[in-house]
Amino acid sequence: MAKIFVTGALGFIGSYLVPYLAEQGHEVVSSDVHVRDYDDYVRADVTSFEDLYRIFKKEKIDQVVHMAGEVGRMVGEEHPQKMLYVNNIGTLNLIKLCMEHKARLVYFSTSEVYGRLFDTGATVKEEDLEKGSVFTTTNIYAMSKLFGEAIVRHYVENYGLNAVTIRPFMVYGPGEHASKYRSALINFINAALKGETLTVHRGAERAWCFVSDFIRGLYLVMQTPFSGKYNAFNIGSDEYHSMEEVAEMVINECGGKHSQIKVIEPPTKFLSLAKNFSIAKIKSLGYKPEIPLKEGIHRIAEWQKNENSAKQVQKDDQRTIR
Ligand SMILES: NC(=O)c1ccc[n+]([C@@H]2O[C@H](COP(=O)([O-])OP(=O)(O)OC[C@H]3O[C@@H](n4cnc5c(N)ncnc54)[C@H](O)[C@@H]3O)[C@@H](O)[C@H]2O)c1
């Protein structure tokens, strides 16, 4: 069994990946920039070569799953320097250490790298990105991740780096906390439970991928042998819904009112209205998404209700202390 170093381990996807890898019998070295009380957790900033160097010096790492970074379209537009720095210098640091220690790198990109290629309405395949460029991306987040892919590819093709890229599509599940920086789906559920408005972009369509399905897909890729060439995998679901349908499903699950749904004209900048993509490549490894959106929404709603009541208890306790 391998020793796997996970960066961004305390994030949404990391918090599912780490226990999953341990269950598969791997030794996991978890790291994140956050300071938190966590078993077997190393605080490391991926922009600090020294932080990472210490981990590689101490542990015999076989594979790195590099998920740490500045995440999301809005974060990138608000903090572009930080995003470009963390997502690119962090990746370069890990590439250097993977080369030095002969470890495999699993680089986390994003569906956003396809940018305007989505606008043709065609179903994008991994190799279609060759037709795009940083000029066809629509936001800083996508630019940072695409540049990261380019650096990884450069080291694969010219220096023999053993690496593979993951392009996740709309991963969702319990544990993602609603905020303007996170997905529309988690924000819909949060708003529905609070009796607030669900703002829907007219004409928007997505396929949402439940986190446990995503993790199984990722693990299939992690087990593939290195082909010696640059290689990327889309991982997502093929259950497409308009965002108006998604809002209806959320309202039905949460017992909200249909009048809570407000459909607005979509922004013309920074995002793609629809994202149609192929998952044939990951399916060829045996991948099969199992959790339908309706079930996924139910699971999140249950989790969110527990979170909300825990927060209420905390508030009440604070009031008592005062
Ligand atoms: N969630 C999705 O649907 C989705 C979609 C596409 C791509 N991705 C990519 O997947 C990866 C994981 O996503 P997530 O949803 O779990 O994000 P997340 O924001 O929940 O987790 C990212 C983690 O990275 C850590 N981090 C940030 N800067 C760091 C630094 N300088 N050094 C070390 N750690 C740092 C954060 O503390 C956080 O715990 C990211 O690279 C993201 O871009 C996610």
Coordinates of C-alpha atoms and ligand atoms in Angstrom, one line a residue:
M1 CA 0.0 0.0 0.0
A2 CA 1.2 3.5 -0.8
K3 CA 2.0 6.5 1.3
I4 CA -0.1 9.3 0.0
F5 CA 0.4 13.0 0.8
V6 CA -2.8 15.0 0.5
T7 CA -2.6 18.8 0.4
G8 CA -5.8 20.8 1.2
A9 CA -6.8 17.8 3.4
L10 CA -9.0 19.9 5.6
G11 CA -11.1 21.2 2.8
F12 CA -14.4 19.9 1.6
I13 CA -13.1 17.2 -0.8
G14 CA -10.1 16.4 1.4
S15 CA -12.2 15.7 4.4
Y16 CA -13.8 12.8 2.4
L17 CA -10.7 11.7 0.6
V18 CA -8.4 11.2 3.6
P19 CA -10.6 8.7 5.4
Y20 CA -11.4 6.9 2.1
L21 CA -7.7 6.4 1.4
A22 CA -7.1 5.2 4.9
E23 CA -10.0 2.7 4.5
Q24 CA -8.3 1.4 1.3
G25 CA -5.3 0.6 3.5
H26 CA -3.0 3.5 2.5
E27 CA -0.9 5.5 4.8
V28 CA -2.0 9.2 4.5
V29 CA -0.1 12.3 5.3
S30 CA -2.7 15.1 5.6
S31 CA -1.7 18.7 5.3
D32 CA -3.3 22.1 5.1
V33 CA -2.5 25.7 5.8
H34 CA -5.3 25.9 8.4
V35 CA -4.3 25.6 12.1
R36 CA -6.6 22.9 13.5
D37 CA -6.6 20.1 16.0
Y38 CA -6.5 17.1 13.8
D39 CA -4.9 13.6 14.1
D40 CA -2.0 12.9 11.8
Y41 CA -2.2 16.4 10.4
V42 CA 0.8 18.6 9.3
R43 CA 0.4 22.3 8.9
A44 CA 2.0 23.2 5.6
D45 CA 1.6 26.1 3.2
V46 CA 2.1 24.9 -0.4
T47 CA 3.7 28.2 -1.3
S48 CA 6.4 27.5 1.3
F49 CA 9.0 25.1 -0.2
E50 CA 10.4 24.6 3.2
D51 CA 7.1 23.4 4.7
L52 CA 6.8 20.8 1.9
Y53 CA 10.4 19.9 1.9
R54 CA 10.2 18.9 5.6
I55 CA 7.3 16.5 4.9
F56 CA 9.2 14.9 1.9
K57 CA 12.3 14.6 4.0
K58 CA 10.5 12.8 6.9
E59 CA 8.1 10.6 4.9
K60 CA 8.7 8.3 1.9
I61 CA 5.9 9.7 -0.2
D62 CA 4.7 7.6 -3.2
Q63 CA 1.9 9.8 -4.4
V64 CA 0.7 13.4 -3.8
V65 CA -2.9 14.5 -4.2
H66 CA -2.6 18.2 -4.6
M67 CA -5.9 19.8 -3.8
A68 CA -4.8 22.8 -1.7
G69 CA -5.4 26.2 -3.2
E70 CA -7.5 29.2 -3.6
V71 CA -10.8 27.9 -4.8
G72 CA -13.6 29.4 -6.8
R73 CA -14.5 32.1 -9.4
M74 CA -15.5 34.8 -6.9
V75 CA -12.4 34.3 -4.8
G76 CA -10.2 34.7 -7.9
E77 CA -11.9 37.9 -9.0
E78 CA -11.5 39.4 -5.4
H79 CA -8.0 38.1 -4.7
P80 CA -6.3 37.5 -8.1
Q81 CA -2.7 37.9 -6.9
K82 CA -3.2 35.5 -4.0
M83 CA -4.9 33.0 -6.3
L84 CA -2.3 33.0 -9.0
Y85 CA 0.5 32.8 -6.5
V86 CA -0.9 30.0 -4.4
N87 CA -2.2 27.9 -7.3
N88 CA 0.9 28.2 -9.4
I89 CA 3.8 28.5 -7.1
G90 CA 2.3 25.9 -4.8
T91 CA 2.0 23.5 -7.8
L92 CA 5.5 24.2 -8.9
N93 CA 6.9 23.5 -5.4
L94 CA 5.1 20.1 -5.4
I95 CA 6.3 19.3 -8.9
K96 CA 9.9 19.9 -7.9
L97 CA 9.6 17.7 -4.8
C98 CA 7.8 15.0 -6.7
M99 CA 10.6 14.9 -9.3
E100 CA 13.2 14.8 -6.6
H101 CA 11.5 12.0 -4.6
K102 CA 10.1 10.1 -7.6
A103 CA 6.5 10.5 -6.3
R104 CA 3.5 10.7 -8.5
L105 CA 1.5 13.9 -8.6
V106 CA -2.3 14.1 -8.9
Y107 CA -3.0 17.7 -9.9
F108 CA -6.4 19.2 -9.2
S109 CA -7.6 21.4 -12.0
T110 CA -11.2 22.4 -12.6
S111 CA -14.0 22.2 -15.1
E112 CA -13.7 26.0 -15.5
V113 CA -10.6 25.5 -17.7
Y114 CA -12.9 24.7 -20.6
G115 CA -14.3 28.3 -20.4
R116 CA -15.8 29.4 -23.7
L117 CA -15.5 25.9 -25.2
F118 CA -18.7 25.2 -23.2
D119 CA -20.5 28.0 -25.1
T120 CA -20.6 26.0 -28.3
G121 CA -23.0 23.6 -26.6
A122 CA -20.8 20.7 -27.6
T123 CA -20.0 18.0 -25.1
V124 CA -16.4 18.8 -24.2
K125 CA -13.9 15.9 -24.0
E126 CA -10.5 16.1 -22.3
E127 CA -8.6 16.5 -25.5
D128 CA -10.8 19.4 -26.6
L129 CA -8.9 21.6 -24.2
E130 CA -6.2 21.7 -27.0
K131 CA -8.7 24.0 -28.9
G132 CA -8.8 26.4 -25.9
S133 CA -6.3 28.6 -24.3
V134 CA -5.9 30.9 -21.4
F135 CA -7.7 33.5 -23.6
T136 CA -10.8 31.3 -23.8
T137 CA -11.1 31.0 -20.0
T138 CA -13.6 33.4 -18.3
N139 CA -12.2 34.0 -14.9
I140 CA -9.0 34.2 -12.9
Y141 CA -9.7 30.9 -11.1
A142 CA -9.8 29.1 -14.5
M143 CA -6.6 30.9 -15.6
S144 CA -4.7 29.9 -12.5
K145 CA -5.8 26.2 -12.8
L146 CA -5.0 26.1 -16.6
F147 CA -1.6 27.6 -16.1
G148 CA -1.1 25.0 -13.3
E149 CA -2.0 22.3 -15.9
A150 CA 0.5 23.8 -18.3
I151 CA 3.3 23.7 -15.8
V152 CA 2.5 20.0 -14.9
R153 CA 2.4 19.1 -18.6
H154 CA 5.7 20.9 -19.2
Y155 CA 7.4 18.8 -16.5
V156 CA 5.7 15.6 -17.7
E157 CA 6.8 16.1 -21.3
N158 CA 10.3 17.5 -20.7
Y159 CA 11.5 16.1 -17.4
G160 CA 9.6 12.8 -17.0
L161 CA 7.3 13.9 -14.1
N162 CA 4.8 11.2 -13.3
A163 CA 1.6 13.1 -13.1
V164 CA -2.1 13.0 -13.9
T165 CA -4.7 15.8 -13.9
I166 CA -8.2 15.7 -12.5
R167 CA -10.9 18.1 -13.8
P168 CA -13.7 18.0 -11.2
F169 CA -17.2 19.0 -12.2
M170 CA -19.7 20.4 -9.7
V171 CA -18.8 18.2 -6.7
Y172 CA -21.3 18.6 -3.8
G173 CA -22.2 17.0 -0.5
P174 CA -22.6 17.4 3.2
G175 CA -19.8 19.4 4.7
E176 CA -19.7 22.2 2.2
H177 CA -20.7 25.4 4.0
A178 CA -23.0 27.9 2.2
S179 CA -21.4 31.2 1.3
K180 CA -21.2 33.4 -1.8
Y181 CA -17.9 31.7 -2.6
R182 CA -19.3 28.2 -2.8
S183 CA -21.7 26.3 -5.1
A184 CA -25.2 27.4 -6.1
L185 CA -26.6 24.1 -4.9
I186 CA -25.4 24.4 -1.3
N187 CA -26.6 28.0 -1.2
F188 CA -30.1 27.0 -2.6
I189 CA -30.4 24.4 0.2
N190 CA -29.4 26.9 2.9
A191 CA -31.7 29.5 1.5
A192 CA -34.7 27.1 1.2
L193 CA -34.3 26.0 4.8
K194 CA -34.2 29.6 6.0
G195 CA -37.2 30.7 3.9
E196 CA -34.9 33.0 1.9
T197 CA -34.8 33.6 -1.9
L198 CA -33.2 31.1 -4.3
T199 CA -31.7 33.2 -7.1
V200 CA -31.6 31.2 -10.4
H201 CA -29.8 32.1 -13.6
R202 CA -32.2 31.7 -16.5
G203 CA -31.0 29.0 -18.9
A204 CA -28.3 27.7 -16.6
E205 CA -27.7 23.9 -16.7
R206 CA -25.4 21.7 -14.7
A207 CA -24.7 18.0 -13.8
W208 CA -23.9 17.8 -10.1
C209 CA -21.6 15.1 -8.8
F210 CA -22.1 13.7 -5.3
V211 CA -18.8 13.7 -3.4
S212 CA -18.7 9.9 -2.7
D213 CA -19.0 9.3 -6.4
F214 CA -16.3 11.8 -7.2
I215 CA -13.9 10.2 -4.6
R216 CA -14.4 6.8 -6.2
G217 CA -13.6 8.2 -9.6
L218 CA -10.5 10.0 -8.3
Y219 CA -9.3 6.7 -6.7
L220 CA -9.7 4.9 -10.0
V221 CA -7.4 7.5 -11.7
M222 CA -4.9 7.3 -8.8
Q223 CA -4.5 3.6 -9.6
T224 CA -3.9 4.0 -13.3
P225 CA -0.3 3.4 -14.5
F226 CA 1.6 6.4 -15.8
S227 CA 1.5 6.5 -19.6
G228 CA 4.5 8.7 -19.9
K229 CA 2.3 11.4 -21.5
Y230 CA 0.2 14.3 -20.1
N231 CA -3.2 12.9 -19.2
A232 CA -6.3 14.5 -17.7
F233 CA -9.7 13.1 -16.6
N234 CA -13.1 14.8 -16.3
I235 CA -14.9 13.6 -13.2
G236 CA -18.5 14.4 -12.7
S237 CA -22.0 13.1 -13.2
D238 CA -24.1 12.8 -16.4
E239 CA -27.4 13.6 -14.8
Y240 CA -28.1 17.1 -16.2
H241 CA -30.7 19.5 -14.9
S242 CA -31.6 23.1 -15.5
M243 CA -30.9 25.2 -12.4
E244 CA -34.6 26.0 -12.4
E245 CA -35.3 22.3 -12.0
V246 CA -32.6 22.1 -9.3
A247 CA -34.3 24.9 -7.4
E248 CA -37.6 23.1 -7.6
M249 CA -36.1 19.9 -6.3
V250 CA -34.5 21.8 -3.4
I251 CA -37.8 23.5 -2.5
N252 CA -39.7 20.2 -2.6
E253 CA -37.1 18.5 -0.4
C254 CA -36.9 21.4 2.1
G255 CA -40.6 22.1 2.3
G256 CA -40.1 25.6 1.0
K257 CA -42.5 27.7 -1.1
H258 CA -42.2 27.9 -4.9
S259 CA -42.5 31.7 -4.5
Q260 CA -39.0 31.6 -3.0
I261 CA -37.5 30.9 -6.4
K262 CA -36.5 34.0 -8.3
V263 CA -35.3 33.6 -11.9
I264 CA -32.9 36.4 -13.1
E265 CA -31.1 37.0 -16.4
P266 CA -27.6 35.4 -16.1
P267 CA -24.5 37.5 -15.9
T268 CA -22.7 37.9 -19.2
K269 CA -19.2 37.7 -17.6
F270 CA -17.1 35.2 -15.6
L271 CA -19.2 32.0 -16.0
S272 CA -20.6 29.5 -18.5
L273 CA -24.4 29.1 -18.7
A274 CA -24.2 25.4 -19.5
K275 CA -21.5 22.9 -19.0
N276 CA -21.8 19.8 -21.2
F277 CA -18.9 17.4 -20.8
S278 CA -17.9 13.8 -21.5
I279 CA -17.2 11.3 -18.7
A280 CA -16.5 8.5 -21.2
K281 CA -12.8 8.5 -20.3
I282 CA -13.3 8.0 -16.6
K283 CA -16.1 5.5 -17.3
S284 CA -13.7 3.4 -19.3
L285 CA -11.9 2.9 -15.9
G286 CA -15.1 1.5 -14.4
Y287 CA -16.5 4.7 -13.0
K288 CA -20.3 4.9 -12.5
P289 CA -22.0 7.7 -10.6
E290 CA -24.4 6.2 -8.1
I291 CA -26.1 8.9 -6.1
P292 CA -28.9 10.7 -8.0
L293 CA -29.3 14.4 -7.4
K294 CA -32.6 14.0 -5.5
E295 CA -30.9 11.7 -3.0
G296 CA -27.9 14.0 -2.7
I297 CA -30.1 17.0 -2.0
H298 CA -31.9 15.0 0.7
R299 CA -28.6 14.1 2.3
I300 CA -27.4 17.7 2.4
A301 CA -30.7 19.0 3.6
E302 CA -30.5 16.6 6.6
W303 CA -26.9 17.6 7.3
Q304 CA -27.7 21.3 7.0
K305 CA -30.7 21.0 9.4
N306 CA -28.4 19.4 12.0
E307 CA -25.8 22.1 11.4
N308 CA -28.4 24.8 11.8
S309 CA -29.7 23.4 15.1
A310 CA -26.2 22.9 16.4
K311 CA -25.5 26.6 15.7
Q312 CA -28.7 27.6 17.4
V313 CA -27.7 25.6 20.5
Q314 CA -24.3 27.4 20.5
K315 CA -26.0 30.8 20.2
D316 CA -28.4 29.9 23.1
D317 CA -25.4 28.8 25.2
Q318 CA -23.6 32.0 24.5
R319 CA -26.7 33.9 25.7
T320 CA -26.7 31.9 28.9
I321 CA -23.0 32.6 29.6
R322 CA -23.5 36.3 29.2
Ligands
LIG1 N1 -15.5 21.4 -5.0 C1 -15.6 21.4 -6.3 O1 -16.7 21.2 -6.9 C2 -14.4 21.6 -7.2 C3 -14.6 21.7 -8.6 C4 -13.5 21.9 -9.4 C5 -12.2 21.9 -8.8 N2 -12.1 21.7 -7.5 C6 -10.7 21.7 -6.9 O2 -10.6 20.7 -6.0 C7 -9.7 21.0 -4.9 C8 -10.4 20.9 -3.6 O3 -11.6 21.6 -3.6 P1 -12.5 21.8 -2.3 O4 -13.9 22.1 -2.7 O5 -12.2 20.7 -1.3 O6 -11.9 23.2 -1.8 P2 -11.7 23.8 -0.3 O7 -11.6 25.3 -0.4 O8 -12.8 23.3 0.6 O9 -10.3 23.2 0.1 C9 -9.1 23.7 -0.2 C10 -8.2 23.6 0.9 O10 -6.9 24.2 0.5 C11 -6.4 24.8 1.7 N3 -5.4 25.8 1.3 C12 -5.6 27.0 0.7 N4 -4.4 27.7 0.5 C13 -3.4 26.8 0.9 C14 -2.0 26.9 1.0 N5 -1.4 28.0 0.6 N6 -1.3 25.9 1.5 C15 -2.0 24.8 1.9 N7 -3.3 24.6 1.9 C16 -4.0 25.6 1.4 C17 -7.5 25.4 2.4 O11 -7.2 25.7 3.8 C18 -8.6 24.4 2.2 O12 -8.7 23.5 3.3 C19 -9.3 22.5 -5.2 O13 -8.1 22.5 -5.8 C20 -10.4 23.0 -6.2 O14 -9.9 24.0 -7.0 C21 -13.2 21.6 -6.6

